Coordinates of C-alpha atoms and ligand atoms in Angstrom, one line a residue:
X248 CA -146.9 -95.5 20.0
X249 CA -147.6 -99.2 19.8
X250 CA -149.5 -100.8 22.7
X251 CA -149.9 -104.5 23.0
X252 CA -152.4 -105.7 25.6
X253 CA -152.9 -109.4 26.6
X254 CA -151.6 -110.3 23.1
X255 CA -151.7 -114.1 22.6
X256 CA -150.9 -116.4 19.7
X257 CA -151.6 -120.0 19.9
X258 CA -150.7 -121.8 16.7
X259 CA -153.0 -124.7 15.9
X260 CA -151.6 -128.0 17.0
X261 CA -149.0 -126.5 19.3
X262 CA -149.1 -127.4 23.0
X263 CA -147.9 -124.0 24.2
X264 CA -148.7 -120.5 22.9
X265 CA -146.0 -118.8 21.0
X266 CA -147.0 -115.5 22.6
X267 CA -148.8 -115.6 25.9
X268 CA -150.7 -112.6 27.3
X269 CA -148.1 -110.1 26.3
X270 CA -148.4 -106.5 27.6
X271 CA -145.9 -104.1 26.1
X272 CA -145.7 -100.4 25.0
X273 CA -143.3 -99.1 22.4
X274 CA -143.0 -95.3 22.9
X275 CA -143.3 -93.0 20.0
X276 CA -140.0 -92.3 18.2
X277 CA -138.1 -95.0 20.1
X278 CA -136.4 -98.2 19.0
X279 CA -137.5 -101.1 21.1
X280 CA -135.4 -104.3 20.6
X281 CA -136.8 -107.7 21.1
X282 CA -134.0 -110.1 22.0
X283 CA -134.1 -113.7 23.2
X284 CA -133.2 -117.2 22.2
X285 CA -134.6 -118.9 19.1
X286 CA -138.2 -119.9 19.2
X287 CA -139.2 -117.5 22.1
X288 CA -141.8 -115.7 20.0
X289 CA -140.0 -112.5 18.8
X290 CA -140.9 -112.8 15.2
X291 CA -144.4 -114.0 15.9
X292 CA -145.0 -110.9 18.1
X293 CA -143.6 -108.6 15.4
X294 CA -145.8 -110.2 12.7
X295 CA -148.8 -109.8 15.0
X296 CA -148.2 -106.0 14.9
X297 CA -148.6 -105.8 11.1
X298 CA -151.1 -108.7 11.0
X299 CA -149.0 -111.0 8.9
X300 CA -150.2 -113.3 11.7
X301 CA -153.6 -113.0 13.3
X302 CA -153.7 -113.0 17.1
X303 CA -155.7 -115.6 19.0
X304 CA -156.7 -112.9 21.5
X305 CA -155.6 -109.5 22.8
X306 CA -155.4 -106.0 21.5
X307 CA -152.9 -104.1 19.3
X308 CA -153.1 -100.3 19.2
X309 CA -151.1 -98.0 17.0
X310 CA -151.2 -94.4 17.9
X311 CA -154.3 -95.1 20.1
X312 CA -156.2 -96.9 17.4
X313 CA -157.1 -100.6 17.7
X314 CA -155.8 -102.1 14.5
X315 CA -157.1 -105.6 15.0
X316 CA -160.2 -104.7 12.9
X317 CA -158.4 -102.7 10.2
X318 CA -158.0 -104.3 6.7
X319 CA -154.6 -106.0 6.9
X320 CA -153.4 -104.8 3.5
X321 CA -154.2 -101.2 4.3
X322 CA -152.6 -101.6 7.7
X323 CA -149.3 -102.9 6.2
X324 CA -149.0 -100.0 3.8
X325 CA -148.7 -97.8 6.8
X326 CA -146.0 -99.9 8.5
X327 CA -142.5 -100.3 7.2
X328 CA -141.1 -103.8 7.3
X329 CA -137.5 -104.8 6.8
X330 CA -136.3 -108.4 7.2
X331 CA -133.0 -110.2 7.1
X332 CA -133.6 -111.9 3.8
X333 CA -134.5 -108.5 2.5
X334 CA -137.5 -109.9 0.5
X335 CA -136.4 -107.8 -2.5
X336 CA -138.0 -108.8 -5.8
X337 CA -135.0 -110.1 -7.9
X338 CA -136.5 -109.3 -11.3
X339 CA -137.2 -105.7 -10.4
X340 CA -134.7 -102.9 -10.2
X341 CA -133.7 -101.2 -7.0
X342 CA -135.9 -98.2 -7.8
X343 CA -138.9 -100.5 -8.5
X344 CA -138.4 -102.4 -5.3
X345 CA -138.3 -99.2 -3.3
X346 CA -141.3 -97.8 -5.1
X347 CA -143.5 -100.8 -4.1
X348 CA -145.6 -99.2 -1.5
X349 CA -145.7 -95.7 -2.9
X350 CA -147.1 -97.2 -6.1
X351 CA -149.8 -99.1 -4.2
X352 CA -150.7 -95.8 -2.6
X353 CA -151.1 -94.2 -6.0
X354 CA -148.2 -91.7 -5.9
X355 CA -147.3 -90.0 -9.2
X356 CA -144.3 -91.0 -11.2
X357 CA -142.2 -87.9 -10.4
X358 CA -142.9 -88.0 -6.7
X359 CA -141.9 -91.7 -6.6
X360 CA -138.6 -91.1 -8.5
X361 CA -137.7 -88.2 -6.2
X362 CA -138.4 -90.3 -3.2
X363 CA -136.4 -93.2 -4.5
X364 CA -133.4 -91.0 -5.0
X365 CA -133.8 -89.3 -1.7
X366 CA -133.9 -92.7 0.1
X367 CA -131.0 -94.2 -1.7
X368 CA -128.9 -91.2 -0.7
X369 CA -130.1 -91.5 2.9
X370 CA -129.1 -95.2 3.1
X371 CA -125.7 -94.4 1.6
X372 CA -126.1 -95.6 -2.0
X373 CA -125.5 -93.3 -4.9
X374 CA -128.8 -93.0 -6.7
X375 CA -127.3 -92.7 -10.2
X376 CA -125.2 -95.8 -9.7
X377 CA -127.8 -98.0 -8.0
X378 CA -131.3 -97.1 -9.0
X379 CA -131.4 -99.2 -12.1
X380 CA -129.5 -102.2 -10.8
X381 CA -131.1 -105.5 -10.0
X382 CA -130.7 -106.9 -6.5
X383 CA -128.5 -109.8 -7.8
X384 CA -125.9 -107.2 -8.7
X385 CA -125.6 -105.8 -5.1
X386 CA -123.6 -107.0 -2.1
X387 CA -125.4 -108.4 0.9
X388 CA -124.9 -105.1 2.8
X389 CA -126.2 -103.1 -0.2
X390 CA -129.3 -105.3 -0.4
X391 CA -129.9 -104.6 3.3
X392 CA -129.7 -100.9 2.6
X393 CA -132.2 -101.2 -0.2
X394 CA -134.5 -103.2 2.2
X395 CA -134.4 -100.4 4.7
X396 CA -135.0 -97.8 2.0
X397 CA -138.0 -99.8 0.8
X398 CA -139.4 -100.0 4.3
X399 CA -139.1 -96.2 4.7
X400 CA -140.5 -95.5 1.2
X401 CA -144.0 -94.2 2.1
X402 CA -142.6 -92.5 5.3
X403 CA -144.6 -94.8 7.7
X404 CA -144.6 -93.7 11.4
X405 CA -143.9 -97.3 12.4
X406 CA -141.1 -99.6 11.3
X407 CA -140.7 -103.3 12.0
X408 CA -137.2 -104.7 11.5
X409 CA -136.6 -108.4 11.8
X410 CA -132.8 -108.9 12.0
X411 CA -132.4 -106.4 9.2
X412 CA -128.6 -106.5 9.6
X413 CA -128.2 -110.2 10.0
X414 CA -126.2 -112.5 7.7
X415 CA -123.6 -109.9 6.8
X416 CA -120.0 -109.5 7.9
X417 CA -119.4 -107.8 11.2
X418 CA -117.8 -104.7 9.8
X419 CA -120.5 -104.0 7.3
X420 CA -123.0 -104.8 10.0
X421 CA -121.5 -102.3 12.4
X422 CA -121.5 -99.6 9.6
X423 CA -125.1 -100.3 8.8
X424 CA -126.1 -100.0 12.5
X425 CA -124.2 -96.7 12.9
X426 CA -125.8 -95.3 9.8
X427 CA -129.2 -96.4 10.7
X428 CA -128.9 -94.8 14.2
X429 CA -127.8 -91.6 12.5
X430 CA -130.8 -91.8 10.2
X431 CA -133.2 -92.5 13.1
X432 CA -132.0 -89.3 14.8
X433 CA -133.6 -87.4 11.9
X434 CA -136.7 -89.6 11.2
X435 CA -137.7 -90.5 14.7
X436 CA -139.8 -93.6 13.7
X437 CA -141.4 -95.9 16.2
X438 CA -139.4 -99.1 15.7
X439 CA -139.6 -102.7 16.8
X440 CA -136.3 -104.4 16.1
X441 CA -135.7 -108.1 16.5
X442 CA -132.3 -109.6 17.0
X443 CA -130.6 -112.6 18.7
X444 CA -127.6 -110.6 19.5
X445 CA -127.5 -108.8 22.9
X446 CA -124.7 -106.5 21.7
X447 CA -126.8 -105.3 18.8
X448 CA -129.7 -104.9 21.2
X449 CA -127.6 -102.7 23.5
X450 CA -126.4 -100.6 20.6
X451 CA -129.6 -100.1 18.8
X452 CA -132.2 -100.1 21.6
X453 CA -133.7 -97.1 23.5
X454 CA -135.3 -100.0 25.4
X455 CA -134.8 -103.8 25.3
X456 CA -137.4 -106.4 25.8
X457 CA -135.8 -109.7 26.8
X458 CA -138.0 -112.6 25.8
X459 CA -138.1 -115.9 27.6
X460 CA -140.2 -119.0 26.6
X461 CA -143.6 -118.7 25.1
X462 CA -143.4 -115.0 24.3
X463 CA -143.1 -113.9 27.9
X464 CA -141.1 -110.7 28.5
X465 CA -138.8 -111.3 31.4
X466 CA -137.4 -107.7 31.5
X467 CA -138.2 -104.5 29.7
X468 CA -135.9 -101.7 30.4
X469 CA -133.2 -99.3 29.1
X470 CA -129.9 -101.0 28.0
X471 CA -128.1 -99.4 30.9
X472 CA -130.5 -100.9 33.5
X473 CA -130.6 -104.3 31.8
X474 CA -126.8 -104.5 31.9
X475 CA -126.7 -102.9 35.4
X476 CA -129.6 -104.7 37.0
X477 CA -130.5 -107.8 35.0
X478 CA -133.4 -109.7 36.3
X479 CA -132.2 -112.8 38.2
X480 CA -131.7 -116.1 36.5
X481 CA -132.4 -116.3 32.8
X482 CA -131.8 -112.6 31.9
X483 CA -128.4 -112.5 33.8
X484 CA -127.5 -115.8 32.1
X485 CA -128.6 -114.6 28.7
X486 CA -126.6 -111.4 29.0
X487 CA -123.6 -113.4 30.1
X488 CA -120.2 -112.1 30.9
X489 CA -118.7 -108.9 29.5
X490 CA -121.3 -106.5 30.8
X491 CA -118.5 -103.9 31.6
X492 CA -117.3 -103.8 28.1
X493 CA -120.8 -103.7 26.8
X494 CA -121.6 -100.7 28.9
X495 CA -118.9 -98.8 27.1
X496 CA -121.0 -98.9 24.0
X497 CA -123.7 -96.9 25.8
X498 CA -121.5 -93.8 26.0
X499 CA -120.8 -91.7 22.9
X500 CA -117.6 -89.6 22.8
X501 CA -119.7 -86.4 22.5
X502 CA -120.8 -87.1 26.1
X503 CA -117.3 -87.5 27.4
X504 CA -115.1 -84.7 28.5
X505 CA -111.9 -85.1 26.5
X506 CA -108.4 -84.2 27.7
X507 CA -106.6 -81.3 26.1
X508 CA -103.2 -81.8 27.7
X509 CA -101.5 -82.8 24.5
X510 CA -99.4 -80.1 22.8
X511 CA -100.7 -79.3 19.3
X512 CA -98.7 -78.0 16.4
X513 CA -100.3 -76.4 13.4
X514 CA -98.5 -77.5 10.2
X515 CA -96.6 -74.8 8.4
X516 CA -97.0 -72.3 11.2
X517 CA -93.5 -72.5 12.6
X518 CA -95.3 -73.1 15.9
X519 CA -93.0 -73.4 18.9
X520 CA -95.5 -75.6 20.7
X521 CA -93.7 -78.8 19.9
X522 CA -92.5 -80.6 23.0
X523 CA -88.7 -80.6 23.5
X524 CA -88.4 -83.8 25.5
X525 CA -87.3 -86.6 23.3
X526 CA -89.9 -89.3 22.8
X527 CA -92.8 -86.9 23.6
X528 CA -95.2 -86.3 20.8
X529 CA -97.3 -83.3 19.7
X530 CA -100.4 -83.7 17.6
X531 CA -99.9 -82.2 14.2
X532 CA -103.0 -80.5 12.8
X533 CA -103.8 -78.5 9.7
X534 CA -104.9 -74.8 9.8
X535 CA -108.5 -76.0 10.3
X536 CA -107.3 -78.1 13.3
X537 CA -107.9 -81.4 11.4
X538 CA -105.5 -84.1 12.8
X539 CA -102.6 -85.1 10.5
X540 CA -100.2 -87.1 12.6
X541 CA -97.9 -87.1 15.5
X542 CA -94.9 -84.7 15.5
X543 CA -91.7 -85.6 17.3
X544 CA -89.0 -83.0 18.1
X545 CA -86.1 -83.2 15.7
X546 CA -88.0 -85.3 13.1
X547 CA -89.2 -83.8 9.9
X548 CA -91.8 -86.4 9.0
X549 CA -94.8 -86.8 11.3
X550 CA -95.8 -90.3 12.4
X551 CA -99.1 -91.3 10.9
X552 CA -102.2 -91.0 12.9
X553 CA -103.6 -94.6 12.7
X554 CA -107.2 -93.6 13.7
X555 CA -109.2 -90.9 15.2
X556 CA -112.8 -91.0 16.3
X557 CA -115.8 -88.7 15.9
X558 CA -118.5 -87.6 18.3
X559 CA -120.8 -90.5 17.4
X560 CA -118.2 -93.2 18.2
X561 CA -118.5 -94.8 21.7
X562 CA -116.1 -95.5 24.5
X563 CA -116.2 -99.1 23.2
X564 CA -114.9 -97.9 19.9
X565 CA -112.2 -95.9 21.7
X566 CA -111.1 -99.0 23.6
X567 CA -111.1 -101.0 20.5
X568 CA -108.9 -98.4 18.7
X569 CA -106.5 -98.4 21.6
X570 CA -106.2 -102.1 21.6
X571 CA -105.8 -102.3 17.8
X572 CA -103.1 -99.5 17.8
X573 CA -101.3 -100.7 21.0
X574 CA -101.8 -97.2 22.4
X575 CA -103.4 -95.8 25.6
X576 CA -104.7 -92.7 23.8
X577 CA -107.2 -92.0 21.0
X578 CA -107.6 -88.7 19.2
X579 CA -111.2 -87.4 19.2
X580 CA -112.6 -84.9 16.6
X581 CA -115.8 -82.9 16.4
X582 CA -118.5 -83.5 13.8
X583 CA -116.5 -81.4 11.3
X584 CA -113.4 -83.5 11.8
X585 CA -111.6 -80.8 13.9
X586 CA -109.4 -81.9 16.8
X587 CA -111.3 -81.8 20.1
X588 CA -108.9 -83.6 22.5
X589 CA -107.9 -87.1 23.5
X590 CA -109.5 -89.9 25.4
X591 CA -107.1 -92.0 27.5
X592 CA -107.3 -95.5 28.8
X593 CA -107.8 -93.9 32.3
X594 CA -110.9 -92.2 31.0
X595 CA -112.4 -95.5 30.2
X596 CA -111.5 -97.0 33.6
X597 CA -113.0 -94.0 35.4
X598 CA -116.2 -94.3 33.4
X599 CA -116.5 -98.0 34.3
X600 CA -116.1 -97.2 38.0
X601 CA -118.7 -94.4 37.8
X602 CA -121.3 -96.5 36.1
X603 CA -120.4 -99.6 38.0
X604 CA -123.2 -99.4 40.7
X605 CA -126.6 -100.8 39.9
X606 CA -128.9 -98.2 38.5
X607 CA -126.1 -95.6 38.2
X608 CA -126.0 -94.5 34.6
X609 CA -123.1 -92.2 35.3
X610 CA -122.3 -88.5 34.6
X611 CA -119.8 -86.9 32.3
X612 CA -116.3 -88.4 32.5
X613 CA -113.3 -86.1 32.6
X614 CA -110.6 -87.1 30.2
X615 CA -107.4 -88.4 31.7
X616 CA -108.9 -88.5 35.2
X617 CA -107.2 -91.4 36.9
X618 CA -109.5 -94.3 37.7
X619 CA -107.9 -94.8 41.2
X620 CA -108.5 -91.2 42.1
X621 CA -112.2 -91.4 41.1
X622 CA -113.1 -94.1 43.5
X623 CA -115.3 -92.7 46.2
X624 CA -115.9 -89.5 44.3
X625 CA -119.1 -90.4 42.5
Ligands
ATP804 N1 -146.5 -121.1 11.5 C1 -146.3 -121.7 12.6 N2 -147.0 -122.8 13.0 C2 -146.7 -123.4 14.2 N3 -145.8 -123.0 15.1 C3 -145.1 -121.9 14.8 C4 -145.3 -121.2 13.5 N4 -144.4 -120.2 13.5 C5 -143.7 -120.2 14.7 N5 -144.1 -121.3 15.4 C6 -143.6 -121.6 16.7 O1 -143.8 -120.5 17.6 C7 -142.7 -120.4 18.5 C8 -142.2 -118.9 18.3 O2 -141.6 -118.8 17.0 P1 -141.0 -117.4 16.5 O3 -140.6 -117.6 15.1 O4 -141.9 -116.3 16.9 O5 -139.7 -117.3 17.5 P2 -138.4 -116.4 17.4 O6 -138.2 -116.0 18.8 O7 -138.7 -115.3 16.4 O8 -137.4 -117.4 16.9 P3 -136.0 -117.1 16.0 O9 -135.2 -116.3 16.8 O10 -135.5 -118.5 15.8 O11 -136.5 -116.5 14.7 C9 -141.7 -121.5 18.1 O12 -141.9 -122.5 19.0 C10 -142.1 -121.9 16.7 O13 -141.8 -123.2 16.5

């Protein structure tokens, strides 16, 4: 856990403090996102935690220990740090970059090599292909992955991430966010994550701290409560329009009851489950129930399945897929890629009605339940 108490940074020559008597706790194993406009003190606060910047006053505790008296170099070896510009050494290989802190800690060569390969695999880079490359021969997204691997190298309990997925295209960024969240489910680090982007904050944060001027936190809460009950004025303005759609990204498909009304045909089984009404489709699956396409009566060739989503995707992804495919249904699979059911547009409407009230974080949503029927039932 990180606890900041009365933390203040007044840069010399500045009229106002950059961070002013900040009290904040980052619970163990959670991601806390600092979000707010440019110049509100997010980066300064983060750099105070690993003492890249020294505080003017106040207390910083990590796991109950006051770190303001600890040797800053030693402190930083125990705190992972990933930044937007990645800070990779251009003349060193990927492996050497990742090995920076383990080497400072005196790890043996074999242990370092094993750790490098383990981390490259964890961040989705094939160790054999990438360990001996130089950063200049990597894409922006690959460099960010190496940056994250380097931050995790010595398995620090605390990770500071300053816009680690900034400055890359939106698709790569989304993929990196998803992968990092998957990784975090295993590693359970205590993380401070800085971003300008409220959507990224909602997606990544167990909690969000919304910063206003001079490093003052205007609201510190779960994403659901920040979207549902934004503090008046600045916070509501900062979140802006579109909170309904944003809320959809808080619900994963594994939390949603899917509909199993669709007929399913197993390929090659001579199954009679195919619907007889013209224009009605059955889902064609293989013998392991992996979706293959849509079967139409009287047609030999199935229509392609444009997309299907897994348990970690969100209702926001489902809505996105429906809009992209001009369809009101999306096929959902389990973690092994087996057909689980469908989510319908009505499921999404129902969900939004359920979570609509302030403070109501909603219960499970039944697939296909009509939004108009759900009014007054929650
Ligand atoms: N080294 C410095 N010397 C003097 N003032 C500084 C220094 N670094 C930051 N500041 C000032 O402190 C305030 C907070 O800056 P900080 O970089 O922490 O904000 P931020 O919220 O991270 O901004 P951004 O989102 O643009 O990165 C700003 O007014 C900035 O101009």
